[in-house]
Coordinates of C-alpha atoms in Angstrom, one line a residue:
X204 CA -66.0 -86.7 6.3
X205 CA -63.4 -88.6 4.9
X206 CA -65.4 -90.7 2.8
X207 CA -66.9 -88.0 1.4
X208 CA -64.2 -86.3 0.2
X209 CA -63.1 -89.4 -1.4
X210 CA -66.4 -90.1 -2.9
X211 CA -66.5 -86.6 -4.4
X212 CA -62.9 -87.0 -6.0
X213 CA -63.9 -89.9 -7.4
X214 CA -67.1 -88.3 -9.0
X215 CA -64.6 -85.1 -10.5
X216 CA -61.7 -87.8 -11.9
X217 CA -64.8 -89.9 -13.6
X218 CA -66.3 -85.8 -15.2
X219 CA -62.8 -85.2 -16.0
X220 CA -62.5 -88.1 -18.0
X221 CA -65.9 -87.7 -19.5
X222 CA -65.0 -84.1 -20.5
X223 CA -61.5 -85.2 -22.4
X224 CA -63.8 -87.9 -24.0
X225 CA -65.8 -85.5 -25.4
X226 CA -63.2 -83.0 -26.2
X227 CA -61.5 -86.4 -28.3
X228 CA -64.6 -87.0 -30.2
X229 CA -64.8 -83.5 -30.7
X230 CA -61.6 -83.3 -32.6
X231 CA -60.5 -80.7 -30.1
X232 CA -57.6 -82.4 -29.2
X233 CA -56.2 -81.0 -32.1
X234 CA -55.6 -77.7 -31.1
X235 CA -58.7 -74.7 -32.1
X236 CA -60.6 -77.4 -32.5
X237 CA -64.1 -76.7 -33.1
X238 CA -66.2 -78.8 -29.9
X239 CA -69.6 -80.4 -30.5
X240 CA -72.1 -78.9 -28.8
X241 CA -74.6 -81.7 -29.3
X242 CA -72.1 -84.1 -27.6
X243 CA -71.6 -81.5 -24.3
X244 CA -75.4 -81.1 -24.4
X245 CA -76.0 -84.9 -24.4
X246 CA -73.4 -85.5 -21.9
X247 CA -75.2 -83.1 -19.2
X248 CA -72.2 -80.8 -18.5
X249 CA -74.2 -77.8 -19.5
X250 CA -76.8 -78.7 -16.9
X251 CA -74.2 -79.2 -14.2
X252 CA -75.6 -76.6 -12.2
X253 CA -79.0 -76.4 -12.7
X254 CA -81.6 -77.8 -10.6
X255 CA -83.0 -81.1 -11.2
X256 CA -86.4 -79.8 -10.7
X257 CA -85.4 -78.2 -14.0
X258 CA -83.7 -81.5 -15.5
X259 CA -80.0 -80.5 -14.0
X260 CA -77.4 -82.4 -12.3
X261 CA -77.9 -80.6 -9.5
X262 CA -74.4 -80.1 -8.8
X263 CA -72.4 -76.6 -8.1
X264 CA -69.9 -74.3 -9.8
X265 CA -67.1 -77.0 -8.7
X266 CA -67.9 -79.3 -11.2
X267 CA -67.7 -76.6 -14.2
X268 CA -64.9 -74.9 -13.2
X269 CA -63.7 -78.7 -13.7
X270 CA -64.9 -78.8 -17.5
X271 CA -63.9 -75.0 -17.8
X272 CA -59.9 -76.2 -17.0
X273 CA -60.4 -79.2 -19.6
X274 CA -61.4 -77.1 -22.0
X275 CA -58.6 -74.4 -21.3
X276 CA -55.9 -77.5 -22.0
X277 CA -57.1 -78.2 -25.0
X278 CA -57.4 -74.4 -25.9
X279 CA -61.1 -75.3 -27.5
X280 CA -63.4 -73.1 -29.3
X281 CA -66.9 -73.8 -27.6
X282 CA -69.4 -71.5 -25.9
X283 CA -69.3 -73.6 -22.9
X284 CA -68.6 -70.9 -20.5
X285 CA -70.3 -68.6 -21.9
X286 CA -74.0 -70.3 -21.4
X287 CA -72.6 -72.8 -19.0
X288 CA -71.0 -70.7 -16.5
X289 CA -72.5 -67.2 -17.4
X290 CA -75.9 -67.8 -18.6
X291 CA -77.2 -70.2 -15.8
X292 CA -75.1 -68.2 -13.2
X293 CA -77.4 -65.3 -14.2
X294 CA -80.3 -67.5 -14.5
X295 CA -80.0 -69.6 -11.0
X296 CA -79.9 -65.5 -9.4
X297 CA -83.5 -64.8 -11.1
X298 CA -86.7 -65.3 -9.0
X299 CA -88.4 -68.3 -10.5
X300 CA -91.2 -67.5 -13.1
X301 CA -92.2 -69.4 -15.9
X302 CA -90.2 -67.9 -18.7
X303 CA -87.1 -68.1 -16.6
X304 CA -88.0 -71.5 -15.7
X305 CA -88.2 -72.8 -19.2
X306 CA -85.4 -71.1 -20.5
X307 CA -83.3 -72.9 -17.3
X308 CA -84.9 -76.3 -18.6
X309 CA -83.8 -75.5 -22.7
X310 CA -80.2 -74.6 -21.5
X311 CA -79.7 -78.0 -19.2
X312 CA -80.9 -80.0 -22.0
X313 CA -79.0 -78.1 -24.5
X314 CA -81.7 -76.5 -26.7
X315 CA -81.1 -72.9 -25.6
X316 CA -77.8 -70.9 -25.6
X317 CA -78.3 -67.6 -23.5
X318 CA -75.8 -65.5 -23.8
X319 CA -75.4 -63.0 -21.0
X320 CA -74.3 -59.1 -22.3
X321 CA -71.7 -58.6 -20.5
X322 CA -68.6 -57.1 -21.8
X323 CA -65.6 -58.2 -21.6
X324 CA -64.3 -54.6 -20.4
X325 CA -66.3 -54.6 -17.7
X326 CA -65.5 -55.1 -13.2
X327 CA -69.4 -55.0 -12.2
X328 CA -70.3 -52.4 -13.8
X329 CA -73.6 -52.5 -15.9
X330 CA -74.0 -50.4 -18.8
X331 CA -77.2 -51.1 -19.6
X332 CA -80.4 -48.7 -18.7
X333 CA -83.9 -49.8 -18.8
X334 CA -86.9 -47.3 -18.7
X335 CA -90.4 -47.8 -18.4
X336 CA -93.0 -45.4 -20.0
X337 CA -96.9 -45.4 -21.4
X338 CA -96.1 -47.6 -23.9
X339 CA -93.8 -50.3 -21.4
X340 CA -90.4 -50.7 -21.0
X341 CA -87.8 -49.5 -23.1
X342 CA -84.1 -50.5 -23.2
X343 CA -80.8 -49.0 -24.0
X344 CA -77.1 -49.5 -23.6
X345 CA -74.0 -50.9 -25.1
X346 CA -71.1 -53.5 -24.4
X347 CA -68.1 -54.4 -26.2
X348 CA -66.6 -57.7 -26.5
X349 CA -69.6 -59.2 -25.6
X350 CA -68.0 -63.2 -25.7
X351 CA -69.7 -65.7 -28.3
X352 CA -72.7 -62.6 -28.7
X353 CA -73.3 -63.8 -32.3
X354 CA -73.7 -67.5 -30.7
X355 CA -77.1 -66.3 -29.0
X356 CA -80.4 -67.8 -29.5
X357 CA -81.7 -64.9 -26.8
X358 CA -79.2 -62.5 -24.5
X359 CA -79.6 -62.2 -20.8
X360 CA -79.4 -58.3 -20.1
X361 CA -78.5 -57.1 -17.1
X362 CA -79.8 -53.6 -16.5
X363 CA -80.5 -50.7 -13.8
X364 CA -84.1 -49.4 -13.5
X365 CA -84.6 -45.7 -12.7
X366 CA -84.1 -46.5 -9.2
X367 CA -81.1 -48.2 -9.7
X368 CA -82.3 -51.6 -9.5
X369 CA -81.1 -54.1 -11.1
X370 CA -82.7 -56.5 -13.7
X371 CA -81.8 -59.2 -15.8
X372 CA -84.2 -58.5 -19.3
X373 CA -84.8 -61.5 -22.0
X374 CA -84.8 -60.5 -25.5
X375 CA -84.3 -61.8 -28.7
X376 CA -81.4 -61.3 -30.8
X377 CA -83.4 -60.3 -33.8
X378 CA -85.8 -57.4 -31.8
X379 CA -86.2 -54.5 -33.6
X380 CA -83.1 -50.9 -32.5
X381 CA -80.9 -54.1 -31.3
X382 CA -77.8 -54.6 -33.3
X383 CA -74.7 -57.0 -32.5
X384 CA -71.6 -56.1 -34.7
X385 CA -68.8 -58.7 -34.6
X386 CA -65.0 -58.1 -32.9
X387 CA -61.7 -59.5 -34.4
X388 CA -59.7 -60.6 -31.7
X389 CA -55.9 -62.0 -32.1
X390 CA -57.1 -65.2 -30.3
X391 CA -58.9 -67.5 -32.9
X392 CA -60.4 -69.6 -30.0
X393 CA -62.8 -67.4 -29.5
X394 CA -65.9 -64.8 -30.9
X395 CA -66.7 -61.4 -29.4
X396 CA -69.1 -58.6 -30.6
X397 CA -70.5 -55.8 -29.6
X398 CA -73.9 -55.6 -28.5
X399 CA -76.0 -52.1 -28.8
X400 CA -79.8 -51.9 -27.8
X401 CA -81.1 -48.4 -29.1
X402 CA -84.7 -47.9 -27.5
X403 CA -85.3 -51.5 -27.1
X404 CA -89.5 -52.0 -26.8
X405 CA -88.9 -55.3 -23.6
X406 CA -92.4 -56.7 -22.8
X407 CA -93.1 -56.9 -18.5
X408 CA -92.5 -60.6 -19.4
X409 CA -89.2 -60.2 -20.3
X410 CA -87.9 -58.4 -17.4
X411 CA -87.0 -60.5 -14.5
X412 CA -86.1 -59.7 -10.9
X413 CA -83.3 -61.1 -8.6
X414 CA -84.1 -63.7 -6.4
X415 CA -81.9 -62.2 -3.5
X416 CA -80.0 -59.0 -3.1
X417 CA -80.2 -57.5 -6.3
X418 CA -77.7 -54.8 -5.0
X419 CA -74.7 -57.5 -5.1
X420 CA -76.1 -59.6 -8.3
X421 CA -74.0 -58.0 -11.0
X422 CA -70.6 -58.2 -8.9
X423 CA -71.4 -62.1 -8.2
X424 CA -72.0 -62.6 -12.1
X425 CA -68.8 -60.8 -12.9
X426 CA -66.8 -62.6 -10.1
X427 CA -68.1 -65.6 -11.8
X428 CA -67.1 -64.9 -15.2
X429 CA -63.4 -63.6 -14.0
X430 CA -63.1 -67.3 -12.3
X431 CA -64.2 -68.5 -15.7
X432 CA -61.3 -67.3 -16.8
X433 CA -58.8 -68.2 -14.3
X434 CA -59.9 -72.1 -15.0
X435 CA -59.1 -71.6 -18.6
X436 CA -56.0 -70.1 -17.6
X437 CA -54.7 -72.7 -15.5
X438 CA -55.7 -75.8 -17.6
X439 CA -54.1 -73.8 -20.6
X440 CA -51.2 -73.4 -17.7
X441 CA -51.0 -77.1 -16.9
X442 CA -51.0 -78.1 -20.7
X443 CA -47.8 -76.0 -21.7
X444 CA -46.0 -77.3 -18.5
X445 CA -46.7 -80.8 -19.4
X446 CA -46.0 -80.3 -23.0
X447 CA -42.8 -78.5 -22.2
X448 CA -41.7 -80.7 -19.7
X449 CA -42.3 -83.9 -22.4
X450 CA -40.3 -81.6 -25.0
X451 CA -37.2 -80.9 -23.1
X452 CA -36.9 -84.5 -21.9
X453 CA -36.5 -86.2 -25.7
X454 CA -34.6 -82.8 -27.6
X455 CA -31.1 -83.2 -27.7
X456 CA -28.4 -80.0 -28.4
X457 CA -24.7 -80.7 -28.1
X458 CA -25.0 -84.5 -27.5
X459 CA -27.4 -84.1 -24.3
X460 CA -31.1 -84.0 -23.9
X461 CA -31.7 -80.3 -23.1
X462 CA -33.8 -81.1 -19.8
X463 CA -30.7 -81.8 -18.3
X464 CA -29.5 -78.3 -18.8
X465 CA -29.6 -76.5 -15.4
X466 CA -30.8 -73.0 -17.0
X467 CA -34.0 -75.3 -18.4
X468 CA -34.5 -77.0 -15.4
X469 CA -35.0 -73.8 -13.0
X470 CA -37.0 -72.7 -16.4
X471 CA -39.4 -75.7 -15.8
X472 CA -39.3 -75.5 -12.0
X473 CA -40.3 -71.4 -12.3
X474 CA -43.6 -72.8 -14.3
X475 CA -44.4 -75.7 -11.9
X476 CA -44.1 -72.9 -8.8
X477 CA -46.5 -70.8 -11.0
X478 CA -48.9 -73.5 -11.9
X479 CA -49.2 -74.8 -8.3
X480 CA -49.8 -71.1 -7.0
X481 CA -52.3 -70.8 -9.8
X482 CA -54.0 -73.8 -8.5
X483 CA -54.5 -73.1 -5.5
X484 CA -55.9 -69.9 -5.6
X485 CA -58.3 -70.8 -8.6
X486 CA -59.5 -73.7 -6.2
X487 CA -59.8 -70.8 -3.1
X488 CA -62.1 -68.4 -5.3
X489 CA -64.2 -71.9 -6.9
X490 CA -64.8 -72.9 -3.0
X491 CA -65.9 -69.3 -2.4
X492 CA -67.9 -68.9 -5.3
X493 CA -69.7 -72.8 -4.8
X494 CA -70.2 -71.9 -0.9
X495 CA -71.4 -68.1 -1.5
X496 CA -68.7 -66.4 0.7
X497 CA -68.3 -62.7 1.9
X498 CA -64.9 -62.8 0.6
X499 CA -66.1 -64.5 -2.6
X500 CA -65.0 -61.2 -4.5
X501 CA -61.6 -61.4 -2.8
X502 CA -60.9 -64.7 -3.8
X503 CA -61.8 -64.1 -7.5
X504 CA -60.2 -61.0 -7.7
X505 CA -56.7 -62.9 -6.5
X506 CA -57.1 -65.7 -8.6
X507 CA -58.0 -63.8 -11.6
X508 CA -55.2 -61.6 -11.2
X509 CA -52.3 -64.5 -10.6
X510 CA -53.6 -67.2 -13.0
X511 CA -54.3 -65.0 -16.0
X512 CA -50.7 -63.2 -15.6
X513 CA -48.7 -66.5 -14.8
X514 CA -50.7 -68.3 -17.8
X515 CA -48.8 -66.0 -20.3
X516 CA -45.6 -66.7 -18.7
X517 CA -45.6 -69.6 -18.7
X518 CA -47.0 -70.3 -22.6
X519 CA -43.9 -67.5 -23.5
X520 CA -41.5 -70.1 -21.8
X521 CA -43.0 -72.8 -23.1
X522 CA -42.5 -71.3 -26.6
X523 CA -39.1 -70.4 -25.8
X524 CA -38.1 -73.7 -24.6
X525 CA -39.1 -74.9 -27.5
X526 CA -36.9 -73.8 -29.2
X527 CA -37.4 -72.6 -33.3
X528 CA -40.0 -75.4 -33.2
X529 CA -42.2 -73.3 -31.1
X530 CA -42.2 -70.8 -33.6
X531 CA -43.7 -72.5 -35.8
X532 CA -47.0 -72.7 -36.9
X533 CA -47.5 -76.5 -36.4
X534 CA -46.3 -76.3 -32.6
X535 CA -49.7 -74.4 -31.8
X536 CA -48.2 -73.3 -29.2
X537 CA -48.7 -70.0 -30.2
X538 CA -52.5 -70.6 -29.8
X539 CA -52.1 -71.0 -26.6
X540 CA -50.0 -67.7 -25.6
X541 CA -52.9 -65.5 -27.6
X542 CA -55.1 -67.3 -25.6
X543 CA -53.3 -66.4 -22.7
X544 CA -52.5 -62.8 -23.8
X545 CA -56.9 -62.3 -24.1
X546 CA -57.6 -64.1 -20.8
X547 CA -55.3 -61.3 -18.8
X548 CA -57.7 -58.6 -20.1
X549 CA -60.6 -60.0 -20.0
X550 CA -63.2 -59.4 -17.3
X551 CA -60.0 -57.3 -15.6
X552 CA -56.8 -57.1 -16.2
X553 CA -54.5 -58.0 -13.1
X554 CA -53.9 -54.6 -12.5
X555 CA -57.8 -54.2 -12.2
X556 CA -57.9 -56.3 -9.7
X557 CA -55.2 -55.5 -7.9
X558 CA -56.6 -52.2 -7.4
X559 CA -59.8 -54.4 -5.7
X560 CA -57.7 -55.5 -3.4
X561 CA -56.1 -52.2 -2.4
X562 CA -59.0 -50.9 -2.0
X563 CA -61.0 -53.2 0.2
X564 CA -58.1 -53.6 2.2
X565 CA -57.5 -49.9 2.7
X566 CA -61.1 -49.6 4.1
X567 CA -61.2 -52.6 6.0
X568 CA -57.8 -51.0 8.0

């Protein structure tokens, strides 16, 4: 057992350092920094999870919550999550067929980018209807803040039938009543739009059925993309400790390097108790989310909550311990605390969640 947690740390310090690698070449060190798809694509990170019947990796959510954190400490603009984490989530919960299998095969190899319509409003809820008449099957619904929705090459729909049921429908950004109308958002890290399907003709071929228990398939897909976030949070977390730790410990004020003030250091320790919490509890919902838990909505729910309200904390610390230099544009640390600000709203804010928690635990006593 031992050996095989040690072989398996060894595997995430080597995609780690392939990830920061890419993130290098993709001038996205240099913060909202644009990454290269092609180079993420060649690497294999998007095909982390998918099968390698279908040209994957064959490895789990684990390893891209890994690339997700990466990418949250450099604060990059990519649609990584978004087709990475989202759209083969959504696809790996589909019943195999051969439209959904080829689609799986362009995404690993990084010819595809589904985009799955979910907004960014949303705790499991779908908004989506999809109808089916003498002529076929007719869609209709809308999201907001639909995240990278002008980056799709096709959009993963989920969607209740009559019945209730739900199904994931394929369609093409261009079909005909479908209109996606972009979203300014403070953070310039990032794209969102709004996605409207008005009476939406959808072939049979382009609806396709959950593999499992479609009942719980949207919550698991949401779960997923609220864990998304958390790993952003925390690497965005991690980087403004590190930066502000490196900061403090070279400015000097009245003769002394600041970091020896004892107001700064309980400042620095406050960000480090936050970070480690954060940690762990993005690493409790990842394990939970990987193994396919009943308390995988639990675990999600707390470290969605925790790391999303502790990552703006600690970026408005790190801007304050700054000092006037991180105020200023050049410090980018204001990228970060916009960032920050978005991820605490998105896919539920912490009061959202919070309310999850009540709940289940009011009908579980």
């Amino acid at each position: 057992m031992s050996s095989s947690l040690a072989e398996l740390a060894e595997v995430h310090a080597e995609l780690r350092a392939m990830v920061r690698e890419i993130l290098a070449k993709s001038g996205s060190e240099a913060v909202n920094g644009e990454v290269d798809w092609g180079l993420i694509a060649r690497s294999g990170a998007v095909g982390l999870e998918v099968q390698a019947e279908f040209d994957g990796a064959d490895a789990t959510f684990g390893e891209v919550a890994l690339v997700l954190q990466e990418i949250g400490r450099t604060a990059s603009r990519t649609r990584y999550a978004t087709v990475a984490a989202l759209g083969v989530g959504a696809l790996n919960l589909l019943e195999s067929r051969p439209e959904r299998d080829r689609l799986l095969c362009d995404t690993a190899a990084g010819y595809a980018a589904p985009i799955v319509v979910l907004g960014g409003e949303t705790l499991g809820e779908s908004t989506f209807r999809i109808d089916q008449n003498a002529d076929g099957y007719q869609l209709s619904g809308h999201a907001s803040f639909v995240l990278d929705a002008s980056a799709a090459d096709s959009y993963l729909v989920p969607a209740r039938e009559a019945d209730g049921n739900l199904v994931v429908v394929n369609i093409d950004p261009r079909a005909a009543g479908l209109t996606v109308t972009e979203q300014e958002v403070l953070d310039a890290t990032r794209n969102f739009g709004s996605v409207t399907a008005s009476c939406v003709v959808v072939g049979p071929e382009s609806v396709w059925r959950v593999r499992d228990d479609a009942s719980n398939a949207l919550t698991r897909l949401c779960d997923r993309a609220a864990v998304a976030v958390a790993c952003d949070s925390l690497g965005l977390s991690e980087a403004m400790l590190e930066a502000t730790v490196d900061y403090v410990g070279v400015r000097e004020q009245f003769g002394r390097r600041i970091g020896s003030f004892q107001a700064v250091k309980h400042a620095c320790a406050d960000m480090l108790v936050q970070v480690t919490i954060a940690r762990s509890l993005v690493a409790a919902a990842v394990r939970a989310l990987t193994q396919d838990t009943s308390d995988a909505s639990v675990a999600a729910a707390m470290a969605k909550s925790y790391a999303c309200s502790a990552a703006v904390d600690i970026a408005g610390k790190a801007m304050q311990l700054h000092g006037g230099m991180g105020y200023t544009w050049e410090s980018g640390i204001h990228v970060y605390l916009k960032r920050a600000t978005l991820n605490r709203s998105l896919f539920g804010s912490p009061a959202a969640h919070r309310t999850r928690l009540a709940q289940r635990y009011f009908q579980e006593s």
